[in-house]
Amino acid sequence: MKIEDVFKNNQKWIAEKLAINPKYFEELSKGQAPEFLYIGCSDSRVTAEDIMGVQPGEVFVHRNIANLVNNIDLNVMSVINYAVRHLKVNHVVVCGHYNCGGVKAAMQSVDLGILNPWLRNIRDVYRLHKDELNAIGDENARYNRLVELNVQEQCVNLIKTAAVQQAHQERGLLVHGWVFDVNSGKLIDLKIDFAKILKHIMEIYKLS
Ligand code: CO
């Protein structure tokens, strides 16, 4: 696609929106009250709005390589804090995807420079679930499972934050773990058991 096409597409999009509702942008400019915070992979194939079928204003989005919720990443932590405490979203989603280049890269014995500390988080997930993963003979199936376990661990990381713990107590905010299957377009709910994880980790991670 050429750069000029982007601006042509934008004009076309404006016209389409206004044809349905002449006050569309006037209403959009008034503010946002999204119900969801979506944390997903930067992969160009996994666009939050498209796979969820939502419109502008409906989902607050953060994307990074391999959808990580890292405790010392100011970026993701600021997004979580703002979305949960100020926008008051009621659902926080971590969405991974099969064929994730970040997850694959994390399992290779190569020096990837600045990506090493980032991808190390995924190696830690592997170490936590080493027995289960090593028992899977098929390499592709093993990567797919690591994608799922990575989503699960990032959900656990979300539950370790004060903002999420507090919002869960106050208004029943929930954390969800999903995987997008690039091969079929299907969104899979991993059915993360929020209450069970909470109970399991609160002894150590309770902040509020
Ligand atoms: Co990815």
mmCIF file of C-alpha atoms and ligand atoms in Angstrom:
data_model
loop_
_atom_site.group_PDB
_atom_site.id
_atom_site.type_symbol
_atom_site.label_atom_id
_atom_site.label_comp_id
_atom_site.label_asym_id
_atom_site.label_seq_id
_atom_site.Cartn_x
_atom_site.Cartn_y
_atom_site.Cartn_z
ATOM 1 C CA MET A 1 0.000 0.000 0.000
ATOM 2 C CA LYS A 2 1.204 3.529 -0.852
ATOM 3 C CA ILE A 3 1.249 6.312 1.736
ATOM 4 C CA GLU A 4 -1.147 8.413 -0.392
ATOM 5 C CA ASP A 5 -3.665 5.575 -0.261
ATOM 6 C CA VAL A 6 -3.791 5.861 3.517
ATOM 7 C CA PHE A 7 -5.128 9.416 3.275
ATOM 8 C CA LYS A 8 -7.573 8.477 0.526
ATOM 9 C CA ASN A 9 -8.819 5.638 2.725
ATOM 10 C CA ASN A 10 -9.181 8.062 5.607
ATOM 11 C CA GLN A 11 -11.408 10.387 3.539
ATOM 12 C CA LYS A 12 -13.507 7.443 2.442
ATOM 13 C CA TRP A 13 -13.844 6.256 6.049
ATOM 14 C CA ILE A 14 -14.970 9.730 7.226
ATOM 15 C CA ALA A 15 -17.618 9.825 4.476
ATOM 16 C CA GLU A 16 -18.865 6.347 5.405
ATOM 17 C CA LYS A 17 -19.184 7.229 9.085
ATOM 18 C CA LEU A 18 -20.968 10.520 8.365
ATOM 19 C CA ALA A 19 -23.366 8.842 5.938
ATOM 20 C CA ILE A 20 -24.608 6.637 8.765
ATOM 21 C CA ASN A 21 -24.529 9.314 11.469
ATOM 22 C CA PRO A 22 -23.838 13.002 10.606
ATOM 23 C CA LYS A 23 -22.925 13.625 14.264
ATOM 24 C CA TYR A 24 -20.513 10.662 14.475
ATOM 25 C CA PHE A 25 -17.320 12.639 15.104
ATOM 26 C CA GLU A 26 -19.083 15.241 17.237
ATOM 27 C CA GLU A 27 -20.197 12.427 19.535
ATOM 28 C CA LEU A 28 -16.808 10.665 19.373
ATOM 29 C CA SER A 29 -14.994 13.823 20.446
ATOM 30 C CA LYS A 30 -17.003 14.086 23.676
ATOM 31 C CA GLY A 31 -14.974 11.382 25.455
ATOM 32 C CA GLN A 32 -14.455 7.695 25.922
ATOM 33 C CA ALA A 33 -15.956 5.115 28.265
ATOM 34 C CA PRO A 34 -14.637 1.766 27.015
ATOM 35 C CA GLU A 35 -15.771 -1.417 28.706
ATOM 36 C CA PHE A 36 -12.545 -3.298 27.830
ATOM 37 C CA LEU A 37 -8.809 -2.949 28.185
ATOM 38 C CA TYR A 38 -7.127 -5.155 25.568
ATOM 39 C CA ILE A 39 -3.443 -6.083 25.889
ATOM 40 C CA GLY A 40 -2.246 -7.890 22.789
ATOM 41 C CA CYS A 41 0.716 -8.588 20.530
ATOM 42 C CA SER A 42 2.047 -5.952 18.117
ATOM 43 C CA ASP A 43 1.794 -8.522 15.299
ATOM 44 C CA SER A 44 0.180 -6.800 12.288
ATOM 45 C CA ARG A 45 -2.211 -9.719 11.781
ATOM 46 C CA VAL A 46 -3.843 -9.430 15.183
ATOM 47 C CA THR A 47 -5.810 -6.186 15.241
ATOM 48 C CA ALA A 48 -7.905 -5.870 18.391
ATOM 49 C CA GLU A 49 -10.821 -3.972 16.839
ATOM 50 C CA ASP A 50 -11.218 -6.278 13.848
ATOM 51 C CA ILE A 51 -11.116 -9.563 15.721
ATOM 52 C CA MET A 52 -13.484 -8.269 18.422
ATOM 53 C CA GLY A 53 -15.798 -6.466 16.021
ATOM 54 C CA VAL A 54 -15.699 -3.217 17.980
ATOM 55 C CA GLN A 55 -15.786 0.432 16.974
ATOM 56 C CA PRO A 56 -13.740 3.467 18.060
ATOM 57 C CA GLY A 57 -14.458 4.227 21.718
ATOM 58 C CA GLU A 58 -15.206 0.644 22.706
ATOM 59 C CA VAL A 59 -11.810 -0.777 23.656
ATOM 60 C CA PHE A 60 -8.665 0.719 25.221
ATOM 61 C CA VAL A 61 -5.696 -0.949 23.533
ATOM 62 C CA HIS A 62 -2.097 -1.683 24.442
ATOM 63 C CA ARG A 63 0.102 -3.813 22.196
ATOM 64 C CA ASN A 64 3.692 -4.959 22.561
ATOM 65 C CA ILE A 65 5.848 -7.864 21.404
ATOM 66 C CA ALA A 66 4.276 -11.100 22.699
ATOM 67 C CA ASN A 67 1.607 -9.350 24.829
ATOM 68 C CA LEU A 68 3.642 -9.090 28.014
ATOM 69 C CA VAL A 69 2.531 -7.547 31.298
ATOM 70 C CA ASN A 70 5.900 -6.709 32.782
ATOM 71 C CA ASN A 71 6.014 -5.282 36.271
ATOM 72 C CA ILE A 72 8.728 -2.733 35.452
ATOM 73 C CA ASP A 73 7.446 -1.699 32.028
ATOM 74 C CA LEU A 74 6.168 1.824 32.722
ATOM 75 C CA ASN A 75 4.246 1.786 29.462
ATOM 76 C CA VAL A 76 1.994 -1.199 30.128
ATOM 77 C CA MET A 77 1.701 -0.333 33.829
ATOM 78 C CA SER A 78 0.551 3.213 32.997
ATOM 79 C CA VAL A 79 -2.009 1.851 30.542
ATOM 80 C CA ILE A 80 -3.385 -0.572 33.165
ATOM 81 C CA ASN A 81 -3.529 2.128 35.816
ATOM 82 C CA TYR A 82 -5.280 4.629 33.555
ATOM 83 C CA ALA A 83 -7.757 2.160 32.067
ATOM 84 C CA VAL A 84 -8.685 0.495 35.360
ATOM 85 C CA ARG A 85 -8.615 3.447 37.768
ATOM 86 C CA HIS A 86 -9.703 6.329 35.558
ATOM 87 C CA LEU A 87 -11.642 4.914 32.605
ATOM 88 C CA LYS A 88 -13.023 2.223 34.915
ATOM 89 C CA VAL A 89 -13.061 -0.630 32.412
ATOM 90 C CA ASN A 90 -14.756 -3.761 33.738
ATOM 91 C CA HIS A 91 -12.830 -6.323 31.704
ATOM 92 C CA VAL A 92 -9.095 -6.633 31.123
ATOM 93 C CA VAL A 93 -8.062 -8.983 28.337
ATOM 94 C CA VAL A 94 -4.668 -10.457 27.516
ATOM 95 C CA CYS A 95 -4.804 -11.763 23.964
ATOM 96 C CA GLY A 96 -1.978 -13.882 22.558
ATOM 97 C CA HIS A 97 -1.913 -15.594 19.184
ATOM 98 C CA TYR A 98 -0.619 -18.806 17.633
ATOM 99 C CA ASN A 99 2.362 -18.374 15.257
ATOM 100 C CA CYS A 100 3.679 -15.596 17.528
ATOM 101 C CA GLY A 101 7.143 -14.581 16.314
ATOM 102 C CA GLY A 102 8.022 -13.195 19.742
ATOM 103 C CA VAL A 103 7.293 -16.487 21.478
ATOM 104 C CA LYS A 104 9.252 -18.421 18.817
ATOM 105 C CA ALA A 105 12.212 -16.033 19.020
ATOM 106 C CA ALA A 106 12.281 -16.425 22.809
ATOM 107 C CA MET A 107 12.964 -20.129 22.464
ATOM 108 C CA GLN A 108 15.975 -19.823 20.161
ATOM 109 C CA SER A 109 19.575 -19.945 21.351
ATOM 110 C CA VAL A 110 20.559 -16.640 19.777
ATOM 111 C CA ASP A 111 21.613 -13.244 21.101
ATOM 112 C CA LEU A 112 18.868 -10.823 20.047
ATOM 113 C CA GLY A 113 20.332 -7.707 21.692
ATOM 114 C CA ILE A 114 17.758 -5.410 23.299
ATOM 115 C CA LEU A 115 15.126 -8.082 22.759
ATOM 116 C CA ASN A 116 16.926 -10.420 25.200
ATOM 117 C CA PRO A 117 15.550 -8.863 28.424
ATOM 118 C CA TRP A 118 12.084 -8.511 26.886
ATOM 119 C CA LEU A 119 11.877 -12.073 25.629
ATOM 120 C CA ARG A 120 13.429 -13.388 28.847
ATOM 121 C CA ASN A 121 9.946 -13.041 30.351
ATOM 122 C CA ILE A 122 8.795 -15.810 27.996
ATOM 123 C CA ARG A 123 11.739 -18.032 28.914
ATOM 124 C CA ASP A 124 10.603 -17.612 32.532
ATOM 125 C CA VAL A 125 7.123 -18.819 31.537
ATOM 126 C CA TYR A 126 8.753 -21.844 29.884
ATOM 127 C CA ARG A 127 10.768 -22.583 33.015
ATOM 128 C CA LEU A 128 7.635 -22.414 35.191
ATOM 129 C CA HIS A 129 5.876 -24.932 32.936
ATOM 130 C CA LYS A 130 8.905 -26.895 31.735
ATOM 131 C CA ASP A 131 7.587 -30.369 32.601
ATOM 132 C CA GLU A 132 4.302 -29.885 30.746
ATOM 133 C CA LEU A 133 5.960 -28.284 27.713
ATOM 134 C CA ASN A 134 8.808 -30.777 27.407
ATOM 135 C CA ALA A 135 6.288 -33.623 27.424
ATOM 136 C CA ILE A 136 4.804 -32.314 24.147
ATOM 137 C CA GLY A 137 6.657 -34.050 21.304
ATOM 138 C CA ASP A 138 5.418 -31.988 18.367
ATOM 139 C CA GLU A 139 7.354 -28.718 18.151
ATOM 140 C CA ASN A 140 4.463 -26.686 16.787
ATOM 141 C CA ALA A 141 2.064 -27.980 19.432
ATOM 142 C CA ARG A 142 4.653 -27.097 22.072
ATOM 143 C CA TYR A 143 4.903 -23.505 20.778
ATOM 144 C CA ASN A 144 1.116 -23.223 20.702
ATOM 145 C CA ARG A 145 0.916 -24.376 24.299
ATOM 146 C CA LEU A 146 3.631 -21.893 25.273
ATOM 147 C CA VAL A 147 1.534 -19.143 23.639
ATOM 148 C CA GLU A 148 -1.406 -20.179 25.870
ATOM 149 C CA LEU A 149 0.708 -20.459 29.022
ATOM 150 C CA ASN A 150 2.267 -17.069 28.296
ATOM 151 C CA VAL A 151 -1.232 -15.522 28.162
ATOM 152 C CA GLN A 152 -2.090 -17.270 31.433
ATOM 153 C CA GLU A 153 1.053 -15.965 33.173
ATOM 154 C CA GLN A 154 0.423 -12.422 31.925
ATOM 155 C CA CYS A 155 -3.081 -12.666 33.415
ATOM 156 C CA VAL A 156 -1.460 -13.666 36.698
ATOM 157 C CA ASN A 157 0.807 -10.608 36.383
ATOM 158 C CA LEU A 158 -2.277 -8.432 35.916
ATOM 159 C CA ILE A 159 -3.823 -9.872 39.061
ATOM 160 C CA LYS A 160 -0.639 -8.957 40.949
ATOM 161 C CA THR A 161 -1.303 -5.231 40.380
ATOM 162 C CA ALA A 162 -2.974 -3.071 43.021
ATOM 163 C CA ALA A 163 -5.283 -1.462 40.438
ATOM 164 C CA VAL A 164 -6.736 -4.807 39.328
ATOM 165 C CA GLN A 165 -7.035 -6.203 42.883
ATOM 166 C CA GLN A 166 -8.850 -3.073 44.044
ATOM 167 C CA ALA A 167 -11.205 -2.863 41.044
ATOM 168 C CA HIS A 168 -12.052 -6.551 41.441
ATOM 169 C CA GLN A 169 -13.058 -5.964 45.064
ATOM 170 C CA GLU A 170 -14.931 -2.729 44.374
ATOM 171 C CA ARG A 171 -16.826 -3.462 41.179
ATOM 172 C CA GLY A 172 -16.078 -7.053 40.163
ATOM 173 C CA LEU A 173 -13.587 -6.276 37.383
ATOM 174 C CA LEU A 174 -12.546 -9.479 35.580
ATOM 175 C CA VAL A 175 -9.378 -10.616 33.797
ATOM 176 C CA HIS A 176 -9.647 -12.737 30.652
ATOM 177 C CA GLY A 177 -7.061 -14.725 28.694
ATOM 178 C CA TRP A 178 -7.655 -15.228 24.970
ATOM 179 C CA VAL A 179 -5.730 -16.662 22.042
ATOM 180 C CA PHE A 180 -6.303 -15.621 18.450
ATOM 181 C CA ASP A 181 -5.861 -18.509 16.003
ATOM 182 C CA VAL A 182 -4.310 -16.933 12.908
ATOM 183 C CA ASN A 183 -4.983 -20.135 10.951
ATOM 184 C CA SER A 184 -8.764 -19.901 11.329
ATOM 185 C CA GLY A 185 -9.511 -16.379 12.570
ATOM 186 C CA LYS A 186 -11.066 -17.837 15.688
ATOM 187 C CA LEU A 187 -10.816 -16.165 19.093
ATOM 188 C CA ILE A 188 -10.353 -18.771 21.840
ATOM 189 C CA ASP A 189 -11.258 -18.062 25.465
ATOM 190 C CA LEU A 190 -8.755 -19.819 27.753
ATOM 191 C CA LYS A 191 -11.297 -19.429 30.577
ATOM 192 C CA ILE A 192 -8.827 -18.078 33.100
ATOM 193 C CA ASP A 193 -10.132 -18.844 36.575
ATOM 194 C CA PHE A 194 -9.778 -15.406 38.154
ATOM 195 C CA ALA A 195 -11.005 -16.433 41.619
ATOM 196 C CA LYS A 196 -8.708 -19.467 41.742
ATOM 197 C CA ILE A 197 -5.611 -17.512 40.694
ATOM 198 C CA LEU A 198 -6.477 -14.733 43.106
ATOM 199 C CA LYS A 199 -6.826 -17.171 45.989
ATOM 200 C CA HIS A 200 -3.573 -18.894 45.041
ATOM 201 C CA ILE A 201 -1.408 -15.766 44.763
ATOM 202 C CA MET A 202 -2.979 -13.391 47.290
ATOM 203 C CA GLU A 203 -1.038 -14.803 50.226
ATOM 204 C CA ILE A 204 2.085 -13.304 48.673
ATOM 205 C CA TYR A 205 0.879 -10.556 46.298
ATOM 206 C CA LYS A 206 -1.983 -8.888 48.193
ATOM 207 C CA LEU A 207 -1.582 -5.119 47.869
ATOM 208 C CA SER A 208 -4.932 -3.720 48.832
HETATM 209 CO CO CO B 1 3.013 -12.126 18.414
#
